[in-house]
Protein backbone atom coordinates (compact mmCIF):
# COMPACT_ATOMS: atom_id res chain seq x y z
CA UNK A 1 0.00 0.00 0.00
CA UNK A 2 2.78 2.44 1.15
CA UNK A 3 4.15 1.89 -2.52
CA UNK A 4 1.14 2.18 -4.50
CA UNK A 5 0.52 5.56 -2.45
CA UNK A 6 3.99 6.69 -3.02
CA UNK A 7 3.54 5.94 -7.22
CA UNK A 8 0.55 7.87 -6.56
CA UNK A 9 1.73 10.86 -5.63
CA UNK A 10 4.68 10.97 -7.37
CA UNK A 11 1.57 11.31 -10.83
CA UNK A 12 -0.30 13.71 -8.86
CA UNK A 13 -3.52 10.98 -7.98
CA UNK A 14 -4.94 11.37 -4.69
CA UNK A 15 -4.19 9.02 -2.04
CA UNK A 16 -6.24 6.28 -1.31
CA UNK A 17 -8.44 6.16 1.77
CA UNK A 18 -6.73 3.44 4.35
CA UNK A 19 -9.05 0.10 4.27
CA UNK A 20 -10.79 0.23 7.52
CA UNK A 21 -10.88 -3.20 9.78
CA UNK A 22 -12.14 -4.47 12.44
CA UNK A 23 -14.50 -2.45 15.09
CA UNK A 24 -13.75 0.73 12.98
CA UNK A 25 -15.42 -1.32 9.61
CA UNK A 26 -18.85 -1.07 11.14
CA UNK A 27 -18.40 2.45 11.52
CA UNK A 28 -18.24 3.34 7.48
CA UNK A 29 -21.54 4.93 6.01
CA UNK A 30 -22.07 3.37 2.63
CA UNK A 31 -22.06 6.65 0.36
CA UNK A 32 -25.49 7.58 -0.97
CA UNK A 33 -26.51 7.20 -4.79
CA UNK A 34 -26.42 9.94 -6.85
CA UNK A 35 -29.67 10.55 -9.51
CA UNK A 36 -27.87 9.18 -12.59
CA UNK A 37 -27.92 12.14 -15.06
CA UNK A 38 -27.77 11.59 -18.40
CA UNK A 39 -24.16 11.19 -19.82
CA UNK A 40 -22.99 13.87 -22.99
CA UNK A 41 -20.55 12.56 -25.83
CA UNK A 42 -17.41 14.07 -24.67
CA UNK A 43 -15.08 15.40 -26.70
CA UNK A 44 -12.51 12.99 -28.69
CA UNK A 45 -9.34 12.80 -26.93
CA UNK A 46 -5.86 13.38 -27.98
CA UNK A 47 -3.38 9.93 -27.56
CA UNK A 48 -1.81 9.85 -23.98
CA UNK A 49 1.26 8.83 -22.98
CA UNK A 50 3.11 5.89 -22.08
CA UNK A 51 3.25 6.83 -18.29
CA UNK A 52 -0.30 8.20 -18.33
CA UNK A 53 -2.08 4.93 -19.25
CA UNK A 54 0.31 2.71 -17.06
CA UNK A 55 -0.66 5.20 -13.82
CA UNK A 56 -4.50 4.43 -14.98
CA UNK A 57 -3.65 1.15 -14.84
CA UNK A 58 -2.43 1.06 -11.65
CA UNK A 59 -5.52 3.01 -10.46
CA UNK A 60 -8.02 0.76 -11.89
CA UNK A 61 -6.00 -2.45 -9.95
CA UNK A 62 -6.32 -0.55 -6.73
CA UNK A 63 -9.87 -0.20 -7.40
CA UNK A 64 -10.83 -3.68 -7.89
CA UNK A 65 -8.47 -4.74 -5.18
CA UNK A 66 -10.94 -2.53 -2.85
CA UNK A 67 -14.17 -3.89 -3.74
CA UNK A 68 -13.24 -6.61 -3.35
CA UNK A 69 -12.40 -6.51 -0.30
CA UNK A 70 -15.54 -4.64 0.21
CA UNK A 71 -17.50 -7.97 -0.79
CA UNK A 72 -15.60 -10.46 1.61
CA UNK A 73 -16.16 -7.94 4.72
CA UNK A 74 -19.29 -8.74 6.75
CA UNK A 75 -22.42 -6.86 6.47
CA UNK A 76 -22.88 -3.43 8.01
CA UNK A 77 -26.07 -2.31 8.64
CA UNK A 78 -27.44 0.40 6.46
CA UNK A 79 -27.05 4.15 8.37
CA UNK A 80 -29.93 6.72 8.71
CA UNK A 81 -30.48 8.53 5.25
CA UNK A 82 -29.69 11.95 5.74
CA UNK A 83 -32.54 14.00 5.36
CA UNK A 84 -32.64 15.66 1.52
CA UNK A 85 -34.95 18.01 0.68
CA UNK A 86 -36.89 17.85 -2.23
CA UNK A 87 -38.13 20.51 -4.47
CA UNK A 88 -42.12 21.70 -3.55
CA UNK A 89 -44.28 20.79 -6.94
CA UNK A 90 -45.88 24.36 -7.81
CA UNK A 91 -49.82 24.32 -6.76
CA UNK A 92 -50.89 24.47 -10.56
CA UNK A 93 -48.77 22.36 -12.91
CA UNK A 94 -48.66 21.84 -16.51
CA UNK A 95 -50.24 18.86 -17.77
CA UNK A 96 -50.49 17.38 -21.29
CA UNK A 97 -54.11 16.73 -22.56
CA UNK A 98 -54.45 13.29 -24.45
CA UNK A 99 -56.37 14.51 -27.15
CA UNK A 100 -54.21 17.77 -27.98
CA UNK A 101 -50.98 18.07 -28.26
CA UNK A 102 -50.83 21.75 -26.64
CA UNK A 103 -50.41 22.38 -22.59
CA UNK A 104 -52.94 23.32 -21.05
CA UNK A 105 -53.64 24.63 -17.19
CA UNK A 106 -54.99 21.99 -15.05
CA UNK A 107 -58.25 22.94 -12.73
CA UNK A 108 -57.08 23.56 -8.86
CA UNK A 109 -58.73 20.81 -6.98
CA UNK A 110 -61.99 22.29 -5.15
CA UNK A 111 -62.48 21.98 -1.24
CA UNK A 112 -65.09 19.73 0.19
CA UNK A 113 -66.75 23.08 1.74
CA UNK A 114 -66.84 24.15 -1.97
CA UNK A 115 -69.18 21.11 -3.05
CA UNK A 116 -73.00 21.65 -3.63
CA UNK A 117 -74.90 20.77 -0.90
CA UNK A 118 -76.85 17.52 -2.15
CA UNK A 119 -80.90 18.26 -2.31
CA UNK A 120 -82.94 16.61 0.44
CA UNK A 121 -85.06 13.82 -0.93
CA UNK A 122 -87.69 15.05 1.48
CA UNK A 123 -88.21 18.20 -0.14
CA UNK A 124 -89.94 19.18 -3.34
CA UNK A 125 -88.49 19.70 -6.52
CA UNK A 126 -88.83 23.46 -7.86
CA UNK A 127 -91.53 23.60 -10.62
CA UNK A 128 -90.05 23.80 -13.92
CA UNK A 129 -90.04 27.88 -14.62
CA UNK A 130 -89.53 27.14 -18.42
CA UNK A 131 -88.46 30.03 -19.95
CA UNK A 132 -89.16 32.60 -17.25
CA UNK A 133 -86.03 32.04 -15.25
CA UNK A 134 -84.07 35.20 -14.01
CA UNK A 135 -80.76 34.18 -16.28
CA UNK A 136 -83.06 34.09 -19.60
CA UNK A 137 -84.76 37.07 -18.35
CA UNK A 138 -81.92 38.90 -18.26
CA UNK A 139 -80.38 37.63 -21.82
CA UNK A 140 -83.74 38.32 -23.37
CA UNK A 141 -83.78 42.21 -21.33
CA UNK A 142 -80.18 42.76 -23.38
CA UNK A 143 -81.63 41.30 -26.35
CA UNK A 144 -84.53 43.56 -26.84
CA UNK A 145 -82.00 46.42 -27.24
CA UNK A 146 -85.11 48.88 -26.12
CA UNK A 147 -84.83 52.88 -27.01
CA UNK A 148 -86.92 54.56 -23.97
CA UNK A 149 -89.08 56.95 -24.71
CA UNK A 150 -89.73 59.90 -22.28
CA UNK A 151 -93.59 59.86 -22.85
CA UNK A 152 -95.87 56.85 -23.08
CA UNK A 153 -95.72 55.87 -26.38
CA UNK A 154 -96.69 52.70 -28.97
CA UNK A 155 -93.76 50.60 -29.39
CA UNK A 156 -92.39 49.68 -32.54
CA UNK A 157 -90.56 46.07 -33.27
CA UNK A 158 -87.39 45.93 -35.31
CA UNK A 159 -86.86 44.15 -38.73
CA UNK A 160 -84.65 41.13 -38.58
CA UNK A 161 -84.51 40.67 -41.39
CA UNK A 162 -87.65 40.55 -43.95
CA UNK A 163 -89.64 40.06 -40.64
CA UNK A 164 -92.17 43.08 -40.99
CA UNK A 165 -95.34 40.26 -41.77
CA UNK A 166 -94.60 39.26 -38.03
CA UNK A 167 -94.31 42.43 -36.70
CA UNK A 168 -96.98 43.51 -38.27
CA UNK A 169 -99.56 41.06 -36.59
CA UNK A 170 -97.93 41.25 -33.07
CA UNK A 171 -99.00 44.51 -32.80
CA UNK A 172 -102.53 44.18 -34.20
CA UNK A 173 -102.75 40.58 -31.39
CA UNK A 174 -100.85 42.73 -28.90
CA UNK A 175 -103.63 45.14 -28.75
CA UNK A 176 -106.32 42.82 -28.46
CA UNK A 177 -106.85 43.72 -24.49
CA UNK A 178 -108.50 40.50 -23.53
CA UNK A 179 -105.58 38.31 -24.64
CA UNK A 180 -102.85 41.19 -23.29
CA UNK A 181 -104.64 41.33 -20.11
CA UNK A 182 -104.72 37.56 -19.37
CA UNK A 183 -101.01 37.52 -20.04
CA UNK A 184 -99.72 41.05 -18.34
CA UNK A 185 -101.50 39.56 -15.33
CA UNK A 186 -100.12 36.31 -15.54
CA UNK A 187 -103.46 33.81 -15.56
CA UNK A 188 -101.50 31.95 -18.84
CA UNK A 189 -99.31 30.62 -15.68
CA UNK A 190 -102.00 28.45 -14.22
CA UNK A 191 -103.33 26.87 -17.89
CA UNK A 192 -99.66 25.89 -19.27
CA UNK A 193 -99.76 22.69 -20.88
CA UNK A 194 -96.32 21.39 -21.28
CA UNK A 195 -97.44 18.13 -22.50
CA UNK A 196 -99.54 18.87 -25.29
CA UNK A 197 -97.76 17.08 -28.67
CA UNK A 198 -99.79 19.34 -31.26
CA UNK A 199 -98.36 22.77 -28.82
CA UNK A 200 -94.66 24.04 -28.17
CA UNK A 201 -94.02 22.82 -24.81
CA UNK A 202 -95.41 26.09 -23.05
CA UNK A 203 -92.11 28.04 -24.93
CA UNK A 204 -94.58 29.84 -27.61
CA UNK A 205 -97.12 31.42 -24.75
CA UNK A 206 -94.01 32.06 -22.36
CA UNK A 207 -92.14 34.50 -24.96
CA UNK A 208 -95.39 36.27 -26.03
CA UNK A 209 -95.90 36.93 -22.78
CA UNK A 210 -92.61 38.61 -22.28
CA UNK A 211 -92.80 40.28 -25.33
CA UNK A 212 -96.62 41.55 -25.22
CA UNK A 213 -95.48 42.81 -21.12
CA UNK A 214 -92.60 44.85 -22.21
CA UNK A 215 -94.88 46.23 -25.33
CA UNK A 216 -97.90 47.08 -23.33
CA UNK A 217 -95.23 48.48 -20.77
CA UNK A 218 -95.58 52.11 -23.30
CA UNK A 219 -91.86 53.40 -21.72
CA UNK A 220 -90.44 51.98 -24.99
CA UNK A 221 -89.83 53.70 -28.64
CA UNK A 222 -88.72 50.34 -30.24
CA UNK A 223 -87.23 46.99 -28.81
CA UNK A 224 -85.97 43.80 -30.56
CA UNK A 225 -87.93 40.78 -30.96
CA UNK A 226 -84.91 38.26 -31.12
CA UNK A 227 -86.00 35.53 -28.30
CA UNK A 228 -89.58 35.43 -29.89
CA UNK A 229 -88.51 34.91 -33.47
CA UNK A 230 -86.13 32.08 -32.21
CA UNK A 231 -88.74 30.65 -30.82
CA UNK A 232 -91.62 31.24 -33.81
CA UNK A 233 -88.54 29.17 -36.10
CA UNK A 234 -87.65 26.55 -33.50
CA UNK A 235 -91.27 25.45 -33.71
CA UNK A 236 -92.16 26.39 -37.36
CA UNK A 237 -89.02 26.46 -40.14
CA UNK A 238 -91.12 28.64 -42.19
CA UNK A 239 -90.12 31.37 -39.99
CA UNK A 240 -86.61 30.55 -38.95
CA UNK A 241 -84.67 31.90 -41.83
CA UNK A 242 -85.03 35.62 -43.59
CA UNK A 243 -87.60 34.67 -46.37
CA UNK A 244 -91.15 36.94 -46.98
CA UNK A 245 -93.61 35.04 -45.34
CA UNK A 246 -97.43 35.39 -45.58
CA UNK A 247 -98.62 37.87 -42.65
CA UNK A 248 -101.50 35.57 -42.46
CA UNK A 249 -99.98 32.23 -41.97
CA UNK A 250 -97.75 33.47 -39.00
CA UNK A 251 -101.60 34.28 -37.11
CA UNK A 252 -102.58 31.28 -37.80
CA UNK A 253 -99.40 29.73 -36.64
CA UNK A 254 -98.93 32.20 -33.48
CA UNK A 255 -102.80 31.41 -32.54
CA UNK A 256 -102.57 27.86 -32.77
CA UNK A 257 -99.34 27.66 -31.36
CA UNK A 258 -100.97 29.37 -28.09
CA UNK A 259 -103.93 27.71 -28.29
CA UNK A 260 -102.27 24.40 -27.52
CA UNK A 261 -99.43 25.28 -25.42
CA UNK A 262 -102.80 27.14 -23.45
CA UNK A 263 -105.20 24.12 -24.06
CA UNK A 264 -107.31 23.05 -20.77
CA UNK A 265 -107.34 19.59 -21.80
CA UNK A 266 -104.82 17.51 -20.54
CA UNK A 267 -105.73 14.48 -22.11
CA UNK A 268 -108.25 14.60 -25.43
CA UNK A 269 -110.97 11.99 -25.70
CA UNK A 270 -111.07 10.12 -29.06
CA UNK A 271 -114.58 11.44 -30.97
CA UNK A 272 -116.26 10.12 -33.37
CA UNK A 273 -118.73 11.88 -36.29
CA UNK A 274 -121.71 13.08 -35.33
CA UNK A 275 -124.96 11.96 -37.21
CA UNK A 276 -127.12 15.46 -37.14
CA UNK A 277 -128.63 15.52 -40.70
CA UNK A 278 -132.13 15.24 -39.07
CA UNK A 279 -131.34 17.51 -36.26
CA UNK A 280 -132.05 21.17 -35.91
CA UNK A 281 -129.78 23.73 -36.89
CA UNK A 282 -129.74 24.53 -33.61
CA UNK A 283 -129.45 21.30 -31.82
CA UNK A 284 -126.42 20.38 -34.28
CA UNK A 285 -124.49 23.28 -33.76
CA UNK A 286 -124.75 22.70 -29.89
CA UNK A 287 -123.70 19.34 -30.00
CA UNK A 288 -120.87 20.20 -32.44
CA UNK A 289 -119.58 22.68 -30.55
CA UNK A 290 -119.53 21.08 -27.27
CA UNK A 291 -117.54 18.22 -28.85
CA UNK A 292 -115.03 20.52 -30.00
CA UNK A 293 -114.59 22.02 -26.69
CA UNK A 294 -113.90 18.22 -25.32
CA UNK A 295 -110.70 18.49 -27.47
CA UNK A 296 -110.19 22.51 -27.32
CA UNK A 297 -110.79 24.44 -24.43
CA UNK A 298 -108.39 27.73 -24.59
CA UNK A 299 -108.64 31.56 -24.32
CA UNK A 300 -108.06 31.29 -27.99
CA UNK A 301 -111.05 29.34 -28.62
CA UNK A 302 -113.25 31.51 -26.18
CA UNK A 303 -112.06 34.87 -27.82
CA UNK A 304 -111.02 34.16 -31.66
CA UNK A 305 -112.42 30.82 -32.88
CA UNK A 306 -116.52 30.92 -34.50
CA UNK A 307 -118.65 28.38 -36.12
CA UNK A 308 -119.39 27.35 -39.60
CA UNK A 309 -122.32 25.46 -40.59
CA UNK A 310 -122.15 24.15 -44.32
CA UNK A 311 -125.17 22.83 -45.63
CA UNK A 312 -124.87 20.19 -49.07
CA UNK A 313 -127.96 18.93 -50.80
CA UNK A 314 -128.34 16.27 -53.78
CA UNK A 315 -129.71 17.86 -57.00
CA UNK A 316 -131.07 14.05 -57.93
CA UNK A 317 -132.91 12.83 -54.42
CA UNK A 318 -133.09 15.93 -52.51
CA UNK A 319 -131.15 14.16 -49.83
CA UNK A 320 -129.69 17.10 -46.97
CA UNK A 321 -125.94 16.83 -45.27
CA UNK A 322 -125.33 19.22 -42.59
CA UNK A 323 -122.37 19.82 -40.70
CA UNK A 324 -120.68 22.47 -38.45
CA UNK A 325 -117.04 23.35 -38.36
CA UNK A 326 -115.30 25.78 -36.19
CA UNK A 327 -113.24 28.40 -37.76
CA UNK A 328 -110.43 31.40 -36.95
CA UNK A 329 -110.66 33.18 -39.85
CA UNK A 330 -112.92 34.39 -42.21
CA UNK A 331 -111.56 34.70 -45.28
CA UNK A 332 -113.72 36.74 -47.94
CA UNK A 333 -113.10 37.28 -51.66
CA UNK A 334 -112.41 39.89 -53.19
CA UNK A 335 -113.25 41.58 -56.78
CA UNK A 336 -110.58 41.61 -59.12
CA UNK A 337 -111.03 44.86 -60.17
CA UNK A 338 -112.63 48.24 -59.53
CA UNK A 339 -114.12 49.07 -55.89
CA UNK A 340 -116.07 46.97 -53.35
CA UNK A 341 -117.44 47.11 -49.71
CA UNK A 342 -117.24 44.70 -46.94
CA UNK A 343 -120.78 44.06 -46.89
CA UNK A 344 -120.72 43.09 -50.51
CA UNK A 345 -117.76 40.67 -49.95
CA UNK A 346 -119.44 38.93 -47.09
CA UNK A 347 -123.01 38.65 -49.29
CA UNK A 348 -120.33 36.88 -51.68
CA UNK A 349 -118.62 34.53 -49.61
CA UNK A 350 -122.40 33.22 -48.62
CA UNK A 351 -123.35 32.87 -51.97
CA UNK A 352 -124.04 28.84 -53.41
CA UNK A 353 -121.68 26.78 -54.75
CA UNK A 354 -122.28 24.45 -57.84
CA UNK A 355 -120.82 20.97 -57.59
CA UNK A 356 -120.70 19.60 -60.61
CA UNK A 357 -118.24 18.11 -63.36
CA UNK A 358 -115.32 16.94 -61.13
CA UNK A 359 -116.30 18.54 -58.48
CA UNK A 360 -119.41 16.60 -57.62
CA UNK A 361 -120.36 15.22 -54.12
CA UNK A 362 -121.30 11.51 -53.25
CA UNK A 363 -124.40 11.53 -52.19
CA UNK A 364 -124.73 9.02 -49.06
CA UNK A 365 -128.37 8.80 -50.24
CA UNK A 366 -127.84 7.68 -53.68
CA UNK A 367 -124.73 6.18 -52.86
CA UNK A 368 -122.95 7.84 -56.16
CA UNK A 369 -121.91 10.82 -57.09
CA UNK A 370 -124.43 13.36 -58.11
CA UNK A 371 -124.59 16.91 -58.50
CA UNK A 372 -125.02 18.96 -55.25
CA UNK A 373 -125.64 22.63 -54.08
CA UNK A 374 -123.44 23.76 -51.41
CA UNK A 375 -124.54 26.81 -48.89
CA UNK A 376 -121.75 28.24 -46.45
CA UNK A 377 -122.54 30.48 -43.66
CA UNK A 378 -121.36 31.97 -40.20
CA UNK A 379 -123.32 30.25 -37.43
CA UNK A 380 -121.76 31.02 -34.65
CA UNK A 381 -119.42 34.75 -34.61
CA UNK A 382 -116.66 35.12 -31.88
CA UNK A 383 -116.23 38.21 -29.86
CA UNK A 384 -112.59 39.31 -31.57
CA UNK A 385 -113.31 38.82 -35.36
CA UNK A 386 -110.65 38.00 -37.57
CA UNK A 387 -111.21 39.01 -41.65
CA UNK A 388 -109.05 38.12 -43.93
CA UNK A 389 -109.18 40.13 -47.90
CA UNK A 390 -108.25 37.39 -49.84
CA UNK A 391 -106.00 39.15 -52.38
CA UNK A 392 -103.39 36.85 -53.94
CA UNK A 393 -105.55 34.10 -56.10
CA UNK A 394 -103.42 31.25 -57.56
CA UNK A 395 -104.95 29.51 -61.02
CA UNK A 396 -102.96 27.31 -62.76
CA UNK A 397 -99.59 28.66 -64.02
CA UNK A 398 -101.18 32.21 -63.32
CA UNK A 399 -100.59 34.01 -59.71
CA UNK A 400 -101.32 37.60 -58.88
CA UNK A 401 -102.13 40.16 -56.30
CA UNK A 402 -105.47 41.80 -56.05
CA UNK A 403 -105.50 45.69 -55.57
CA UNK A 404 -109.31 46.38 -55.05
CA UNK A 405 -110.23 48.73 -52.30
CA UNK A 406 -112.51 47.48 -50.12
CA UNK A 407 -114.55 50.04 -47.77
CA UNK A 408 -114.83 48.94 -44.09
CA UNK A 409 -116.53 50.91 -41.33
CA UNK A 410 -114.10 51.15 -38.69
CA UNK A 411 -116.86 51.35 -35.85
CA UNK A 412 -120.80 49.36 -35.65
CA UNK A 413 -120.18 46.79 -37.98
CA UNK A 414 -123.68 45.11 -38.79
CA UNK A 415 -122.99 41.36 -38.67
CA UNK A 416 -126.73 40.35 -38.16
CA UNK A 417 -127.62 40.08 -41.61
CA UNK A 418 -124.66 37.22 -42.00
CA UNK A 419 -124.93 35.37 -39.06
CA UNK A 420 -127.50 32.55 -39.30
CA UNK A 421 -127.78 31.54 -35.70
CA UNK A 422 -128.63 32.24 -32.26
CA UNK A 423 -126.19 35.32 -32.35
CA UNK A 424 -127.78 37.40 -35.06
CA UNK A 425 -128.17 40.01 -32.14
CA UNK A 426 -124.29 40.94 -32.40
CA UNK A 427 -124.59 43.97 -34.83
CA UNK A 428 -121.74 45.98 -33.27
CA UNK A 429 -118.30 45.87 -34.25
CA UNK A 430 -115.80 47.56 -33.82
CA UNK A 431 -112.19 48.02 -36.13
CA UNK A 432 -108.65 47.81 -33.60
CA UNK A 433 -106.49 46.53 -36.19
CA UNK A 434 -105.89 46.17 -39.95
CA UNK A 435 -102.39 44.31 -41.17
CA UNK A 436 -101.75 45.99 -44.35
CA UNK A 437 -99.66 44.70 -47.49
CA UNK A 438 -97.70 47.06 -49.78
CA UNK A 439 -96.16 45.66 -53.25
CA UNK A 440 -96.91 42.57 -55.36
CA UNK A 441 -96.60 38.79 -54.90
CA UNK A 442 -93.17 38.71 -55.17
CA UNK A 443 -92.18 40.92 -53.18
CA UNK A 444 -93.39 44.15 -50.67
CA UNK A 445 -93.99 44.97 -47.26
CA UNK A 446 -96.09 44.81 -44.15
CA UNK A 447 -97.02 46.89 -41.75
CA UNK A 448 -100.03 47.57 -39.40
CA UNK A 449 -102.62 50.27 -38.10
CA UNK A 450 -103.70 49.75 -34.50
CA UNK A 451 -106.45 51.48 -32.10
CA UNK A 452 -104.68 52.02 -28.58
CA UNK A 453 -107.59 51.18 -25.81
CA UNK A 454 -106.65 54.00 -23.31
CA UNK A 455 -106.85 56.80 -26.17
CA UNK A 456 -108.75 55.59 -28.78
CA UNK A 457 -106.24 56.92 -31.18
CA UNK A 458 -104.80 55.13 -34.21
CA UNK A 459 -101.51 54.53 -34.47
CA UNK A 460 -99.36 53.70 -37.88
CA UNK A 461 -96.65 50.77 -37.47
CA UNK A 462 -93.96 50.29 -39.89
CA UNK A 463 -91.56 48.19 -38.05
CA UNK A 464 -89.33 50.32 -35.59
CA UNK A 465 -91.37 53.50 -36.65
CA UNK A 466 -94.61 54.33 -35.01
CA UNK A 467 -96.89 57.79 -35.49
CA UNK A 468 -100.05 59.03 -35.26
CA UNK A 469 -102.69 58.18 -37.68
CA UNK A 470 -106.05 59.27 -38.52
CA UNK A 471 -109.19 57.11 -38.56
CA UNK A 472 -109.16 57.97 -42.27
CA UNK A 473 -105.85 56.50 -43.32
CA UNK A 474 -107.39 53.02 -41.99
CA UNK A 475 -109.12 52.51 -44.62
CA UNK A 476 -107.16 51.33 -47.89
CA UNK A 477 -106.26 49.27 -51.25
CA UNK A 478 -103.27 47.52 -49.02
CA UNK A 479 -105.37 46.28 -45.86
CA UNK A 480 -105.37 42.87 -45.63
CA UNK A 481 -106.51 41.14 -42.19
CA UNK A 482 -108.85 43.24 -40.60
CA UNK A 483 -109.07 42.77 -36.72
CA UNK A 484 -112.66 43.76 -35.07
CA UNK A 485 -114.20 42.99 -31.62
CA UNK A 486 -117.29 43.29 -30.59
CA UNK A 487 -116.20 44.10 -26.60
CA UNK A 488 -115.73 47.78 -25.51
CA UNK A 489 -111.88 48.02 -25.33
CA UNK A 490 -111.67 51.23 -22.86
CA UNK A 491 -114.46 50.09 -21.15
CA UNK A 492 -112.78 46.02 -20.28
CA UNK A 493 -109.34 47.71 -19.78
CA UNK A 494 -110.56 50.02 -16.86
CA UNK A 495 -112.65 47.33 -15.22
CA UNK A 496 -109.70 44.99 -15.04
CA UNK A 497 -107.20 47.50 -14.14
């Protein structure tokens, strides 16, 4: 050893550490392991010399003489690791998503007192608000973009887009106060029927009754009917996209739509025809109406909807067909050309039909078809009357708009002489509304004169832009539907209020 240690130092290698025996062997701490760290080429060496590589030599012999007399001594007992500290992991570490190959932050783990408390199963569950929770109230407040208006004024509705045939009849329905009232005071709450297939889950009568509130509210110069038009296209593509639609066919759709989501009836009973030719006119009617109403039982129906009765009778046996059919409009023709009244369109839409040709009916009597004589007229007439000028006509290949000007009184309406049944006493009705269409079948525009209840004043809607208008500008070639009631407006408005 004494000579190895000597030929060390005489190179410049450290001395070796003496080889420890007996008692003082036990006292050695094995050394620790170092984390292996990944080795790095190293540089190519330049050739060493003779007396280099024979000192190496000599070092690597020492070494192997030590181990192994490391491996013949007797086991030590491993020493207490000295304590090493390692490096804290930050509180929000990068983490590789399996999907993606970018980083992305990892979500800080949540305390237990954090946690939703879990519902009782004792308690209730909340009733199912629908659309009328505060969040969508507040996204549908942002979404009306209203302009206030520092007087109580008509509001207008903005175009979304070739929207003015809905606008326009939302503001002739919105001032129908029976309807507005049921909904401003919130009685549609109680008769929501979230079940019915044919309705739109409650949705439909939830946003009109948002929309009609803030309308009726009069603080606002125009708002935005976004939430409502989502709604009208969710349930009805028609209306979804930007297309002209028929002013008409969105109050049908709008009616019927809150008719059913409004509908009494839960569950309708299966009916089956009713055999009334030898009934009266009278008892028929009943019994068809009340059969209706087992099936439809809504504001709609009590304010809006009126009975047909259409009588056919066989020009070979004489043989009489009778039935009753409830209706929501009345739609009258119109001359194609020069001037016409009202009165003069109704006499028309009474007048009899000829069935003949291919047209001819089967007569259950003769059991064959035969030619018939059919008679239409209005049975049964609803308080809010809804007319409709039928002015586009569609025959064969050929499709055009109809100009005329038909003359309407605006107030005392005489429906008695049309009305064939137990209501021929309703002779007074009055205008609130006429949805007017400007251009040609193509293409053209919609808007809407309405009679405020509170004033009595007429008001011209084009969209976003509302005035004043006279009780003579009512009346022209564009109107369209014509809205009349036979209920005192100002009068039912101050009872309720």
């Amino acid at each position: 050893q004494q000579q190895q240690q000597q030929q060390r130092a005489a190179h410049g290698t450290p001395p070796m550490a003496p080889k420890p025996t007996g008692s003082a062997a036990t006292q050695v701490q094995q050394p620790t392991s170092s984390p292996r760290v990944p080795s790095t080429p190293k540089p190519q060496q330049q050739s060493q010399s003779p007396t280099t590589q024979a000192t190496k030599t000599q070092a690597k012999a020492a070494t192997t003489t030590s181990s192994a007399a490391s491996a013949t001594a007797p086991s030590v007992p491993s020493a207490a690791k000295p304590n090493v500290q390692r490096p804290t992991q930050p509180s929000n570490p990068l983490r590789r998503q399996l999907s993606a190959p970018q980083l992305v932050k990892s979500q800080p783990q949540r305390s237990r007192t954090n946690q939703p408390a879990i519902p009782s199963r004792s308690s209730k569950p909340l009733p199912n608000t629908g659309r009328l929770t505060p969040a969508l109230a507040q996204m549908r407040t942002i979404s009306f973009q209203a302009m206030f208006s520092s007087t109580k004024t008509v509001t207008g509705l903005r175009n979304l887009g070739n929207s003015c045939y809905m606008n326009s009849v939302l503001q002739c329905i919105a001032h129908t106060v029976p309807l507005t009232t049921y909904f401003v005071q919130g009685r549609f709450r109680s008769e929501l029927n979230r079940t019915n297939a044919l309705g739109c889950k409650g949705e439909l009568a939830e946003e009109y009754s948002q929309l009609v509130n803030t309308l009726m509210s009069r603080q606002y110069r125009h708002i935005t009917p976004r939430f409502f038009k989502d709604i009208a296209g969710k349930y009805c593509e028609d209306f979804a996209g930007t297309q002209q639609q028929d002013c008409q066919e969105f109050a049908n759709f709008l009616l019927d739509g809150l008719h059913e989501d409004l509908n009494r009836i839960q569950t309708k009973p299966i009916t089956g025809a009713l055999d009334i030719d030898h009934m009266s006119d009278a008892e028929g009617a009943r019994l068809s109406w009340e059969q209706h109403k087992l099936r439809n039982d809504s504001i709609i129906v009590d304010l809006f909807q009126g009975q047909f009765r259409s009588t056919t009778t066989c020009r070979t046996c004489g043989y009489k067909s009778t039935n009753f059919s409830p209706f929501t409009f009345l739609s009258l023709p119109v001359p194609p050309n020069g001037r016409t009244t009202l009165d003069a369109c109704l006499e028309q839409f009474s007048q009899r039909e000829l069935m003949t040709g291919d047209n001819k009916w089967n007569c259950p009597h003769c059991k064959c078809k035969r030619d018939a004589v059919k008679d239409m007229a209005i049975y049964r007439l609803p308080p809010c009357l809804i007319i409709q000028l039928k002015r586009f006509y569609f025959q064969g290949p050929f499709r055009d708009k109809i100009n005329t000007k038909v003359t309407y009184p605006t107030t005392k309406l005489d429906m008695s002489r049309h009305a064939k049944g137990t209501q021929r006493s309703i002779n007074n009705y009055s205008l609130y509304g006429v949805a007017n269409h400007y251009g040609t079948l193509t293409g053209g525009h919609y808007t809407a004169y309405c009679r405020a209840a509170e004033t009595g004043r007429w008001s011209y809607c084009d969209d976003s832009t509302v005035r004043e208008a006279s009780a003579s500008e009512v009346v022209s070639p564009a109107a369209y539907l014509l809205f009349y009631t036979s209920f005192d407006f100002s009068r039912l408005l101050s009872s309720r209020l």
